[in-house]
Short mmCIF file of C-alpha atoms in Angstrom, two decimals:
data_model
loop_
_atom_site.label_atom_id
_atom_site.label_comp_id
_atom_site.label_asym_id
_atom_site.label_seq_id
_atom_site.Cartn_x
_atom_site.Cartn_y
_atom_site.Cartn_z
CA UNK A 3 -8.70 7.78 -13.98
CA UNK A 4 -10.52 11.06 -13.35
CA UNK A 5 -10.63 14.23 -15.42
CA UNK A 6 -10.27 17.35 -13.31
CA UNK A 7 -10.25 21.00 -14.37
CA UNK A 8 -7.93 23.39 -12.55
CA UNK A 9 -9.23 26.88 -13.28
CA UNK A 10 -6.96 29.66 -12.13
CA UNK A 11 -8.20 33.22 -11.75
CA UNK A 12 -5.75 34.90 -9.44
CA UNK A 13 -5.00 38.02 -11.48
CA UNK A 14 -5.92 41.55 -10.48
CA UNK A 15 -6.88 42.62 -14.01
CA UNK A 16 -4.80 45.79 -14.22
CA UNK A 17 -5.06 45.94 -18.01
CA UNK A 18 -8.86 45.84 -17.72
CA UNK A 19 -8.81 49.14 -15.81
CA UNK A 20 -11.54 47.89 -13.48
CA UNK A 21 -11.70 49.98 -10.30
CA UNK A 22 -13.85 47.68 -8.19
CA UNK A 23 -13.35 44.03 -9.08
CA UNK A 24 -10.71 41.78 -10.65
CA UNK A 25 -11.63 41.06 -14.27
CA UNK A 26 -12.71 37.46 -13.56
CA UNK A 27 -15.57 38.80 -11.44
CA UNK A 28 -16.82 41.43 -13.90
CA UNK A 29 -20.40 40.62 -14.88
CA UNK A 30 -22.29 40.17 -18.13
CA UNK A 31 -26.07 39.87 -17.80
CA UNK A 32 -25.73 39.40 -14.04
CA UNK A 33 -23.19 36.58 -14.24
CA UNK A 34 -19.43 36.92 -13.60
CA UNK A 35 -16.99 36.00 -16.37
CA UNK A 36 -15.54 33.31 -14.10
CA UNK A 37 -18.93 31.62 -13.76
CA UNK A 38 -19.37 31.52 -17.55
CA UNK A 39 -16.02 29.73 -17.69
CA UNK A 40 -16.76 27.25 -14.91
CA UNK A 41 -20.17 26.33 -16.35
CA UNK A 42 -18.61 24.79 -19.45
CA UNK A 43 -16.71 22.32 -17.26
CA UNK A 44 -19.67 21.90 -14.88
CA UNK A 45 -21.88 20.78 -17.77
CA UNK A 46 -19.35 18.50 -19.46
CA UNK A 47 -20.16 14.85 -18.85
CA UNK A 48 -16.51 13.75 -18.65
CA UNK A 49 -15.35 16.31 -16.09
CA UNK A 50 -15.32 14.75 -12.63
CA UNK A 51 -14.34 17.77 -10.58
CA UNK A 52 -13.10 21.34 -10.58
CA UNK A 53 -10.47 23.10 -8.47
CA UNK A 54 -10.57 26.90 -8.44
CA UNK A 55 -7.46 28.93 -7.68
CA UNK A 56 -8.41 32.44 -6.61
CA UNK A 57 -7.00 35.55 -4.97
CA UNK A 58 -7.09 34.76 -1.27
CA UNK A 59 -9.13 37.86 -0.43
CA UNK A 60 -11.85 36.74 -2.86
CA UNK A 61 -12.25 33.13 -1.71
CA UNK A 62 -15.37 33.81 0.37
CA UNK A 63 -17.01 35.65 -2.52
CA UNK A 64 -16.13 32.82 -4.90
CA UNK A 65 -17.66 30.28 -2.53
CA UNK A 66 -20.85 32.36 -2.60
CA UNK A 67 -20.83 32.20 -6.42
CA UNK A 68 -20.34 28.43 -6.34
CA UNK A 69 -23.45 28.09 -4.17
CA UNK A 70 -25.52 30.69 -6.03
CA UNK A 71 -24.92 29.21 -9.48
CA UNK A 72 -25.01 25.58 -8.26
CA UNK A 73 -21.52 24.72 -9.45
CA UNK A 74 -21.63 21.31 -7.84
CA UNK A 75 -18.46 19.95 -9.45
CA UNK A 76 -16.30 22.53 -7.68
CA UNK A 77 -14.47 20.48 -5.08
CA UNK A 78 -12.11 23.13 -3.73
CA UNK A 79 -11.54 26.88 -3.83
CA UNK A 80 -7.96 27.67 -2.84
CA UNK A 81 -5.60 30.61 -2.73
CA UNK A 82 -3.15 31.24 -5.54
CA UNK A 83 0.53 32.04 -5.22
CA UNK A 84 2.70 35.06 -5.93
CA UNK A 85 2.88 34.21 -9.65
CA UNK A 86 0.66 32.51 -12.18
CA UNK A 87 3.01 29.53 -12.16
CA UNK A 88 2.79 29.26 -8.37
CA UNK A 89 -1.00 29.46 -8.57
CA UNK A 90 -1.13 26.59 -11.06
CA UNK A 91 1.21 24.59 -8.84
CA UNK A 92 -1.16 25.06 -5.89
CA UNK A 93 -4.09 23.97 -8.03
CA UNK A 94 -2.57 20.83 -9.49
CA UNK A 95 -1.32 19.66 -6.11
CA UNK A 96 -4.82 20.08 -4.69
CA UNK A 97 -6.24 18.22 -7.69
CA UNK A 98 -3.82 15.34 -7.08
CA UNK A 99 -4.82 15.25 -3.43
CA UNK A 100 -8.50 14.98 -4.37
CA UNK A 101 -8.36 12.79 -7.49
CA UNK A 102 -4.97 11.05 -7.60
CA UNK A 103 -1.81 11.69 -9.63
CA UNK A 104 -2.87 9.39 -12.49
CA UNK A 105 -5.76 11.71 -13.36
CA UNK A 106 -5.91 14.03 -16.36
CA UNK A 107 -5.81 17.71 -15.47
CA UNK A 108 -7.18 20.43 -17.73
CA UNK A 109 -5.48 23.71 -16.81
CA UNK A 110 -7.64 26.63 -17.89
CA UNK A 111 -7.80 30.41 -17.50
CA UNK A 112 -10.74 31.68 -15.50
CA UNK A 113 -11.07 34.49 -18.03
CA UNK A 114 -11.48 32.25 -21.07
CA UNK A 115 -15.29 31.95 -20.90
CA UNK A 116 -15.79 30.95 -24.55
CA UNK A 117 -14.29 27.47 -24.32
CA UNK A 118 -16.64 24.85 -25.81
CA UNK A 119 -17.67 21.27 -25.15
CA UNK A 120 -16.06 19.86 -28.30
CA UNK A 121 -12.64 21.27 -27.44
CA UNK A 122 -12.80 19.93 -23.87
CA UNK A 123 -13.72 16.48 -25.22
CA UNK A 124 -10.92 16.53 -27.80
CA UNK A 125 -8.39 17.62 -25.18
CA UNK A 126 -9.34 14.75 -22.87
CA UNK A 127 -9.10 12.17 -25.65
CA UNK A 128 -5.74 13.49 -26.84
CA UNK A 129 -4.34 13.55 -23.31
CA UNK A 130 -5.48 9.98 -22.69
CA UNK A 131 -3.81 8.85 -25.91
CA UNK A 132 -0.62 10.91 -25.84
CA UNK A 133 -0.16 12.04 -22.24
CA UNK A 134 -0.92 15.69 -22.94
CA UNK A 135 -2.98 18.04 -25.10
CA UNK A 136 -2.35 21.70 -25.91
CA UNK A 137 -5.28 23.65 -27.32
CA UNK A 138 -4.17 25.78 -30.28
CA UNK A 139 -5.55 27.99 -33.01
CA UNK A 140 -3.98 28.59 -36.39
CA UNK A 141 -1.93 31.75 -36.85
CA UNK A 142 -3.94 34.16 -39.00
CA UNK A 143 -1.35 36.94 -39.08
CA UNK A 144 2.29 36.99 -40.13
CA UNK A 145 4.55 35.85 -37.27
CA UNK A 146 7.97 37.48 -37.13
CA UNK A 147 11.01 37.35 -34.84
CA UNK A 148 12.54 40.67 -33.82
CA UNK A 149 15.69 41.73 -32.01
CA UNK A 150 16.04 44.21 -29.13
CA UNK A 151 16.21 47.12 -31.60
CA UNK A 152 12.88 46.20 -33.19
CA UNK A 153 14.47 44.85 -36.38
CA UNK A 154 12.83 41.81 -37.96
CA UNK A 155 15.24 38.88 -37.90
CA UNK A 156 13.00 36.18 -39.34
CA UNK A 157 9.49 35.62 -40.68
CA UNK A 158 7.91 32.21 -40.15
CA UNK A 159 5.73 30.26 -42.56
CA UNK A 160 2.24 30.94 -41.27
CA UNK A 161 0.88 27.49 -42.14
CA UNK A 162 3.34 25.95 -39.67
CA UNK A 163 2.54 28.36 -36.83
CA UNK A 164 -0.18 28.16 -34.22
CA UNK A 165 -1.17 30.05 -31.10
CA UNK A 166 -1.18 28.10 -27.82
CA UNK A 167 -4.30 28.69 -25.76
CA UNK A 168 -6.15 26.75 -23.07
CA UNK A 169 -7.04 24.23 -21.80
CA UNK A 170 -3.57 22.74 -21.54
CA UNK A 171 -3.92 19.14 -20.39
CA UNK A 172 -1.50 16.71 -18.75
CA UNK A 173 -1.31 13.67 -16.53
CA UNK A 174 -1.14 15.15 -13.05
CA UNK A 175 2.02 13.32 -11.99
CA UNK A 176 3.87 14.62 -15.08
CA UNK A 177 3.01 18.30 -14.63
CA UNK A 178 3.65 18.10 -10.86
CA UNK A 179 7.10 16.63 -11.55
CA UNK A 180 7.85 19.51 -13.93
CA UNK A 181 6.85 22.07 -11.29
CA UNK A 182 9.08 20.33 -8.76
CA UNK A 183 12.02 20.54 -11.17
CA UNK A 184 11.35 24.24 -11.72
CA UNK A 185 11.27 24.79 -7.95
CA UNK A 186 14.56 22.91 -7.57
CA UNK A 187 16.08 25.29 -10.12
CA UNK A 188 15.25 28.33 -8.01
CA UNK A 189 11.62 28.62 -9.10
CA UNK A 190 12.51 28.95 -12.77
CA UNK A 191 9.64 30.77 -14.47
CA UNK A 192 7.84 29.78 -17.68
CA UNK A 193 5.23 31.63 -19.70
CA UNK A 194 2.80 28.69 -19.48
CA UNK A 195 2.57 24.98 -18.69
CA UNK A 196 3.27 23.96 -22.28
CA UNK A 197 6.61 25.77 -22.35
CA UNK A 198 7.53 24.23 -18.99
CA UNK A 199 6.75 20.71 -20.15
CA UNK A 200 8.66 21.15 -23.40
CA UNK A 201 11.66 22.53 -21.51
CA UNK A 202 11.74 19.38 -19.40
CA UNK A 203 11.71 17.08 -22.42
CA UNK A 204 8.06 16.22 -23.06
CA UNK A 205 6.76 15.92 -26.62
CA UNK A 206 3.59 17.98 -26.86
CA UNK A 207 0.48 17.25 -28.91
CA UNK A 208 -1.97 19.85 -30.22
CA UNK A 209 -5.75 20.00 -30.38
CA UNK A 210 -7.34 22.58 -32.71
CA UNK A 211 -9.64 24.92 -30.80
CA UNK A 212 -12.18 27.57 -31.72
CA UNK A 213 -10.82 30.99 -32.67
CA UNK A 214 -13.30 32.72 -30.33
CA UNK A 215 -11.74 31.04 -27.27
CA UNK A 216 -10.11 34.34 -26.30
CA UNK A 217 -8.69 35.45 -22.99
CA UNK A 218 -10.51 38.45 -21.49
CA UNK A 219 -7.61 40.78 -20.70
CA UNK A 220 -8.54 44.25 -21.97
CA UNK A 221 -11.82 46.19 -22.31
CA UNK A 222 -11.93 45.37 -26.03
CA UNK A 223 -11.78 41.64 -25.19
CA UNK A 224 -14.77 42.10 -22.89
CA UNK A 225 -16.76 43.80 -25.67
CA UNK A 226 -15.95 40.93 -28.06
CA UNK A 227 -17.08 38.45 -25.41
CA UNK A 228 -20.33 40.37 -24.90
CA UNK A 229 -20.98 40.52 -28.64
CA UNK A 230 -20.46 36.77 -29.06
CA UNK A 231 -22.70 35.90 -26.10
CA UNK A 232 -25.44 38.23 -27.34
CA UNK A 233 -25.17 36.89 -30.89
CA UNK A 234 -25.56 33.32 -29.61
CA UNK A 235 -28.60 34.33 -27.55
CA UNK A 236 -30.16 36.02 -30.58
CA UNK A 237 -29.59 32.95 -32.73
CA UNK A 238 -31.47 30.80 -30.22
CA UNK A 239 -34.34 33.28 -29.94
CA UNK A 240 -34.76 33.91 -33.67
CA UNK A 241 -33.67 30.49 -34.92
CA UNK A 242 -30.78 31.89 -36.95
#
């Protein structure tokens, strides 16, 4: 059984307000956000391969990055689909072609560059034991349910709430089957892989992840990412 990361980065980054590049290719200290993300999986001893799902017009550029930064575990760079769900579907099918449907797949956002080794390891172990693993963080704010008029209908107990993040990990044959069911239902759309798998009857298991494992979506997210990276560099230099 192999462990393969499917990293999808097919968005155009409209909320980032970047005029030249999609957000996944914006650079910090000369390195694109996407490369920071890939390197965590490249360095992890239990990751056997990586499939990148990219905007078709950026595939050549991404291949150049793979060579430049020596991302040797990247086995394929493929085009995404019209939606995020379609892009993931393309990626997991390619992963199954390369590594077999009994493999564990770690589905991750290309713009979550602060994932860490411990979380990846915990996800793999949980998926091997339970068939899946959903990375989560505890809710640190009050979570409420509202109606269409903006009125609060319910407030949930915070200690029982968590925020689903990534990686989201599954056995390849299980997540592929779920995508095929969604396609048979007229390409029924889900907000993420976890919601799809739950809809089709799978019990899901959580793995606590680091709070800083944020998704870089807006300029403020980028500044947080930069601050964390710089703080980590300073701690190494000054021994903090």
